[in-house]
Amino acid sequence: MPVRTFDQEMGFIQQLSPYHYRVAAGFVPGMSVPGVFYVNDRLKGLLFEELQAYCQRGEHGGFLPAVKQLANVAALPGIVKKSIALPDVHSGYGFAIGNVAAFDMADPQAVVSPGGVGFDINCGVRLIRTNLTESDVADVREQLAQALFDHIPVGVGSQGIIPTTARDLEEALEMGMDWSLREASRRLQGGYSWAQDKEHWEEYGGMVGGEPSKVVDEVFDRVAARKMGIDQVGQVCVMIHSGSRGLGHQVATDALVGMERAMARDGILTNDRQLACARIGSQEGQDYLTAMACAANYAWVNRSSMTFLCRQAFAKMFGSTPDDLDMHVVYDVSHNIAKVEEHLVDGQLKTLLVHRKGSTRAFPPHHPLIPVDYQLTGQPVLIGGTMGTCSYVLTGTEKGMGETFGSTCHGAGRARSRNNSRNKLDYQQVLDALKTKGIAIRVASPKLVMEEAPESYKDVSEVVDTCHSAGISKKTVKLRPIAVVKG
């Protein structure tokens, strides 16, 4: 790949609006569509500084900057319209994290790429409301954090109270949320999942083939918030952020090995070997999509099980029942996944395989794939902040459907690598800062405190404001952390 001066590289980048940039063909070899990215004036510096550092390095290696990764995706076979980066974008494996790309299922050359999904398949977020207020938990937030830590297994190798066999695992991979529902009736009354939970999940919690307790800090759209059962400042909610962990990593690793052979066989060339891919219709492509669906189902069962354990912890702490505490799922979204969807492309309805890596589906009002509850307001979009910063609930928009294949940001986006965070940040200082903010915290490993510290990430409010101002999603509720459990 040619290395140009920073000024030469910037000659390919055009600002379309205060929040929207276009990367023209020629930025990297073979681009068949442009790249576009969404950042405001306060976020663009990180992207351009990364690109400048890359130019100054010349050909001395290191990670590709996110803008280069965005453009490399625009050169993949079968991509339609554009390669898209959301404002939380940062460098990843192959695809940037925060990259969205769609491939035409009718094009025999179109590909699927594990790098466009990520290693933690269906890493995602769930929001559970309660009828508790901040005053109800003010005096017990430390005990509540401990109860969640005790109930929910955290960290590699931890074990929980839900017994599972090899057969259970196999069925969970196949059934997803339906496994949790079936086990609820087989094992215990009102158990691992509530039937109404399923209505508020992407894909209804299955593909065929613990984090913070928060309080509502601000409501931007009262109509949409009321539909979600979030209708007052100070209301306590629980946000669960989890994925498929080691299983998803193994699925991606195995697929990448097979796809490298398929690329050699089928003559597929990419600008970066991390973009290993296979024709969607090939055996390797279909094998990956099937395995990805299994990992996604596993992640949904994980979040379902964590929801059950969270409900148990709250019920025990407050001497009530989860139902009496109104602990219903507001919604559950996926951040790392590829889905077959229908979208308008140049006025024609096409069936596309939409890769969303570190990004969130954000469908607009009246879309048939969102629950009846949210038909008038749009799909809820859950944006997790850091341990010490706010999170958000957004809703999808028609403009986002047209511009980003119904996608928006997924979180703050890293500003430091995990390694840099561990080396540069002080464990005790981060803990003291969180304590000053009144946040109770429990972690499985001290290194997580530095890796997930607010200083390691971009400003999530700037990320969300960019999406809101660009019109690709709409701010609904702001959540403030009061207790965090990390594993």
mmCIF file of C-alpha atoms in Angstrom, residues 116-298:
data_model
loop_
_atom_site.group_PDB
_atom_site.id
_atom_site.type_symbol
_atom_site.label_atom_id
_atom_site.label_comp_id
_atom_site.label_asym_id
_atom_site.label_seq_id
_atom_site.Cartn_x
_atom_site.Cartn_y
_atom_site.Cartn_z
ATOM 1 C CA GLY A 116 -16.279 -7.341 10.067
ATOM 2 C CA VAL A 117 -17.933 -9.017 13.056
ATOM 3 C CA GLY A 118 -15.086 -9.242 15.533
ATOM 4 C CA PHE A 119 -13.819 -11.902 17.900
ATOM 5 C CA ASP A 120 -16.393 -11.366 20.665
ATOM 6 C CA ILE A 121 -19.388 -12.300 18.508
ATOM 7 C CA ASN A 122 -22.660 -10.692 19.667
ATOM 8 C CA CYS A 123 -20.985 -8.674 22.357
ATOM 9 C CA GLY A 124 -23.989 -6.538 23.229
ATOM 10 C CA VAL A 125 -25.953 -4.618 25.816
ATOM 11 C CA ARG A 126 -29.242 -5.164 27.618
ATOM 12 C CA LEU A 127 -31.152 -2.603 29.644
ATOM 13 C CA ILE A 128 -33.460 -3.629 32.496
ATOM 14 C CA ARG A 129 -35.688 -1.070 34.158
ATOM 15 C CA THR A 130 -36.865 -1.094 37.766
ATOM 16 C CA ASN A 131 -39.401 0.925 39.757
ATOM 17 C CA LEU A 132 -36.728 1.815 42.310
ATOM 18 C CA THR A 133 -35.349 5.330 42.650
ATOM 19 C CA GLU A 134 -31.880 6.540 43.535
ATOM 20 C CA SER A 135 -33.045 7.335 47.055
ATOM 21 C CA ASP A 136 -34.149 3.702 47.470
ATOM 22 C CA VAL A 137 -30.606 2.452 46.822
ATOM 23 C CA ALA A 138 -28.539 5.353 48.181
ATOM 24 C CA ASP A 139 -27.762 3.676 51.506
ATOM 25 C CA VAL A 140 -27.206 0.191 50.079
ATOM 26 C CA ARG A 141 -25.307 0.781 46.847
ATOM 27 C CA GLU A 142 -22.164 -0.942 48.156
ATOM 28 C CA GLN A 143 -24.197 -3.923 49.356
ATOM 29 C CA LEU A 144 -26.065 -3.986 46.029
ATOM 30 C CA ALA A 145 -22.801 -3.975 44.078
ATOM 31 C CA GLN A 146 -21.550 -6.835 46.236
ATOM 32 C CA ALA A 147 -24.792 -8.773 45.767
ATOM 33 C CA LEU A 148 -24.478 -8.468 41.979
ATOM 34 C CA PHE A 149 -20.815 -9.476 42.174
ATOM 35 C CA ASP A 150 -21.722 -12.513 44.290
ATOM 36 C CA HIS A 151 -24.641 -13.615 42.101
ATOM 37 C CA ILE A 152 -23.155 -13.101 38.631
ATOM 38 C CA PRO A 153 -20.003 -15.030 37.655
ATOM 39 C CA VAL A 154 -17.263 -12.639 36.515
ATOM 40 C CA GLY A 155 -13.877 -13.342 34.985
ATOM 41 C CA VAL A 156 -12.435 -16.216 32.962
ATOM 42 C CA GLY A 157 -13.109 -19.625 34.496
ATOM 43 C CA SER A 158 -15.737 -18.417 36.960
ATOM 44 C CA GLN A 159 -18.743 -20.641 37.604
ATOM 45 C CA GLY A 160 -22.329 -19.793 38.398
ATOM 46 C CA ILE A 161 -25.303 -21.442 40.022
ATOM 47 C CA ILE A 162 -27.040 -22.424 36.767
ATOM 48 C CA PRO A 163 -26.124 -26.074 36.117
ATOM 49 C CA THR A 164 -25.373 -26.921 32.493
ATOM 50 C CA THR A 165 -24.297 -30.077 30.715
ATOM 51 C CA ALA A 166 -22.647 -30.579 27.335
ATOM 52 C CA ARG A 167 -26.112 -31.246 25.925
ATOM 53 C CA ASP A 168 -27.410 -28.000 27.451
ATOM 54 C CA LEU A 169 -24.584 -26.102 25.765
ATOM 55 C CA GLU A 170 -25.299 -27.691 22.401
ATOM 56 C CA GLU A 171 -28.992 -26.824 22.662
ATOM 57 C CA ALA A 172 -28.250 -23.254 23.797
ATOM 58 C CA LEU A 173 -26.018 -22.763 20.736
ATOM 59 C CA GLU A 174 -28.870 -23.892 18.526
ATOM 60 C CA MET A 175 -31.835 -22.280 20.289
ATOM 61 C CA GLY A 176 -30.551 -19.094 21.914
ATOM 62 C CA MET A 177 -33.233 -17.320 23.952
ATOM 63 C CA ASP A 178 -35.663 -20.198 23.406
ATOM 64 C CA TRP A 179 -33.368 -22.414 25.475
ATOM 65 C CA SER A 180 -33.629 -19.970 28.381
ATOM 66 C CA LEU A 181 -37.405 -19.866 28.034
ATOM 67 C CA ARG A 182 -37.686 -23.646 27.910
ATOM 68 C CA GLU A 183 -35.466 -24.086 30.954
ATOM 69 C CA ALA A 184 -37.524 -21.517 32.826
ATOM 70 C CA SER A 185 -40.519 -23.807 32.669
ATOM 71 C CA ARG A 186 -38.564 -27.034 33.130
ATOM 72 C CA ARG A 187 -36.346 -26.062 36.035
ATOM 73 C CA LEU A 188 -37.992 -23.361 38.107
ATOM 74 C CA GLN A 189 -41.067 -21.181 38.317
ATOM 75 C CA GLY A 190 -40.566 -17.884 36.477
ATOM 76 C CA GLY A 191 -36.923 -18.807 36.044
ATOM 77 C CA TYR A 192 -34.106 -17.940 33.699
ATOM 78 C CA SER A 193 -36.158 -15.729 31.426
ATOM 79 C CA TRP A 194 -39.587 -14.181 31.164
ATOM 80 C CA ALA A 195 -41.630 -14.826 28.025
ATOM 81 C CA GLN A 196 -42.094 -11.089 27.439
ATOM 82 C CA ASP A 197 -38.302 -10.595 27.452
ATOM 83 C CA LYS A 198 -38.080 -12.189 24.030
ATOM 84 C CA GLU A 199 -40.169 -9.449 22.422
ATOM 85 C CA HIS A 200 -37.508 -6.868 23.246
ATOM 86 C CA TRP A 201 -34.436 -8.557 21.732
ATOM 87 C CA GLU A 202 -32.840 -8.212 18.328
ATOM 88 C CA GLU A 203 -33.710 -11.342 16.322
ATOM 89 C CA TYR A 204 -35.998 -12.265 19.249
ATOM 90 C CA GLY A 205 -32.913 -13.653 20.982
ATOM 91 C CA GLY A 206 -31.954 -16.318 18.472
ATOM 92 C CA MET A 207 -30.438 -16.711 15.013
ATOM 93 C CA VAL A 208 -31.472 -19.648 12.932
ATOM 94 C CA GLY A 209 -28.930 -21.829 11.479
ATOM 95 C CA GLY A 210 -22.433 -7.468 34.425
ATOM 96 C CA GLU A 211 -22.142 -4.263 34.123
ATOM 97 C CA PRO A 212 -23.403 -1.067 35.802
ATOM 98 C CA SER A 213 -26.476 -0.260 37.788
ATOM 99 C CA LYS A 214 -27.496 3.184 36.633
ATOM 100 C CA VAL A 215 -29.991 5.919 37.355
ATOM 101 C CA VAL A 216 -31.801 8.039 34.823
ATOM 102 C CA ASP A 217 -30.040 11.380 34.794
ATOM 103 C CA GLU A 218 -31.871 13.159 31.975
ATOM 104 C CA VAL A 219 -34.793 12.474 29.629
ATOM 105 C CA PHE A 220 -34.649 13.999 26.142
ATOM 106 C CA ASP A 221 -37.674 12.345 24.542
ATOM 107 C CA ARG A 222 -40.435 11.762 27.100
ATOM 108 C CA VAL A 223 -42.763 9.952 24.705
ATOM 109 C CA ALA A 224 -40.132 7.400 23.674
ATOM 110 C CA ALA A 225 -38.848 7.051 27.240
ATOM 111 C CA ARG A 226 -42.357 6.421 28.577
ATOM 112 C CA LYS A 227 -42.833 3.647 25.993
ATOM 113 C CA MET A 228 -39.728 2.011 27.466
ATOM 114 C CA GLY A 229 -41.059 2.294 31.005
ATOM 115 C CA ILE A 230 -38.419 4.888 31.874
ATOM 116 C CA ASP A 231 -40.368 7.938 32.935
ATOM 117 C CA GLN A 232 -38.608 9.721 35.782
ATOM 118 C CA VAL A 233 -35.232 11.214 36.587
ATOM 119 C CA GLY A 234 -33.590 9.169 39.351
ATOM 120 C CA GLN A 235 -35.143 5.854 38.251
ATOM 121 C CA VAL A 236 -32.782 2.893 38.714
ATOM 122 C CA CYS A 237 -31.926 0.771 35.668
ATOM 123 C CA VAL A 238 -29.458 -2.062 35.106
ATOM 124 C CA MET A 239 -27.255 -2.308 32.011
ATOM 125 C CA ILE A 240 -25.671 -5.676 31.202
ATOM 126 C CA HIS A 241 -22.768 -5.758 28.732
ATOM 127 C CA SER A 242 -21.555 -9.211 27.702
ATOM 128 C CA GLY A 243 -20.863 -11.422 24.708
ATOM 129 C CA SER A 244 -19.663 -14.855 23.602
ATOM 130 C CA ARG A 245 -16.115 -14.439 24.906
ATOM 131 C CA GLY A 246 -13.884 -17.474 24.260
ATOM 132 C CA LEU A 247 -16.443 -19.255 22.091
ATOM 133 C CA GLY A 248 -16.762 -16.330 19.689
ATOM 134 C CA HIS A 249 -12.979 -15.958 19.588
ATOM 135 C CA GLN A 250 -12.581 -19.610 18.617
ATOM 136 C CA VAL A 251 -15.246 -19.346 15.915
ATOM 137 C CA ALA A 252 -13.515 -16.327 14.380
ATOM 138 C CA THR A 253 -10.031 -17.856 14.620
ATOM 139 C CA ASP A 254 -11.092 -21.118 12.982
ATOM 140 C CA ALA A 255 -12.947 -19.287 10.208
ATOM 141 C CA LEU A 256 -9.990 -17.040 9.393
ATOM 142 C CA VAL A 257 -7.766 -20.077 8.783
ATOM 143 C CA GLY A 258 -10.269 -21.640 6.396
ATOM 144 C CA MET A 259 -10.940 -18.368 4.623
ATOM 145 C CA GLU A 260 -7.280 -17.776 3.840
ATOM 146 C CA ARG A 261 -7.320 -21.062 1.907
ATOM 147 C CA ALA A 262 -10.577 -20.074 0.208
ATOM 148 C CA MET A 263 -9.099 -16.744 -0.880
ATOM 149 C CA ALA A 264 -6.167 -18.490 -2.523
ATOM 150 C CA ARG A 265 -8.521 -20.932 -4.251
ATOM 151 C CA ASP A 266 -10.987 -18.293 -5.483
ATOM 152 C CA GLY A 267 -8.464 -15.563 -6.316
ATOM 153 C CA ILE A 268 -9.770 -13.063 -3.757
ATOM 154 C CA LEU A 269 -7.341 -10.205 -3.082
ATOM 155 C CA THR A 270 -7.550 -7.746 -0.177
ATOM 156 C CA ASN A 271 -5.420 -4.800 0.924
ATOM 157 C CA ASP A 272 -4.889 -6.316 4.367
ATOM 158 C CA ARG A 273 -4.513 -10.000 5.255
ATOM 159 C CA GLN A 274 -6.605 -9.324 8.377
ATOM 160 C CA LEU A 275 -9.541 -8.879 5.988
ATOM 161 C CA ALA A 276 -9.599 -12.606 5.269
ATOM 162 C CA CYS A 277 -12.991 -13.407 3.736
ATOM 163 C CA ALA A 278 -14.917 -15.907 1.631
ATOM 164 C CA ARG A 279 -17.721 -15.722 -0.894
ATOM 165 C CA ILE A 280 -21.016 -15.643 0.992
ATOM 166 C CA GLY A 281 -22.276 -18.635 -0.964
ATOM 167 C CA SER A 282 -19.108 -20.721 -0.548
ATOM 168 C CA GLN A 283 -18.818 -23.586 1.919
ATOM 169 C CA GLU A 284 -16.436 -21.521 4.036
ATOM 170 C CA GLY A 285 -18.794 -18.541 4.025
ATOM 171 C CA GLN A 286 -21.817 -20.619 4.997
ATOM 172 C CA ASP A 287 -19.851 -22.506 7.650
ATOM 173 C CA TYR A 288 -18.817 -19.221 9.242
ATOM 174 C CA LEU A 289 -22.339 -17.782 9.223
ATOM 175 C CA THR A 290 -23.679 -20.948 10.887
ATOM 176 C CA ALA A 291 -20.945 -20.913 13.536
ATOM 177 C CA MET A 292 -21.405 -17.176 14.067
ATOM 178 C CA ALA A 293 -25.130 -17.753 14.693
ATOM 179 C CA CYS A 294 -24.262 -20.349 17.333
ATOM 180 C CA ALA A 295 -21.891 -17.946 19.088
ATOM 181 C CA ALA A 296 -24.535 -15.222 18.902
ATOM 182 C CA ASN A 297 -27.092 -17.544 20.485
ATOM 183 C CA TYR A 298 -24.592 -18.381 23.227
#
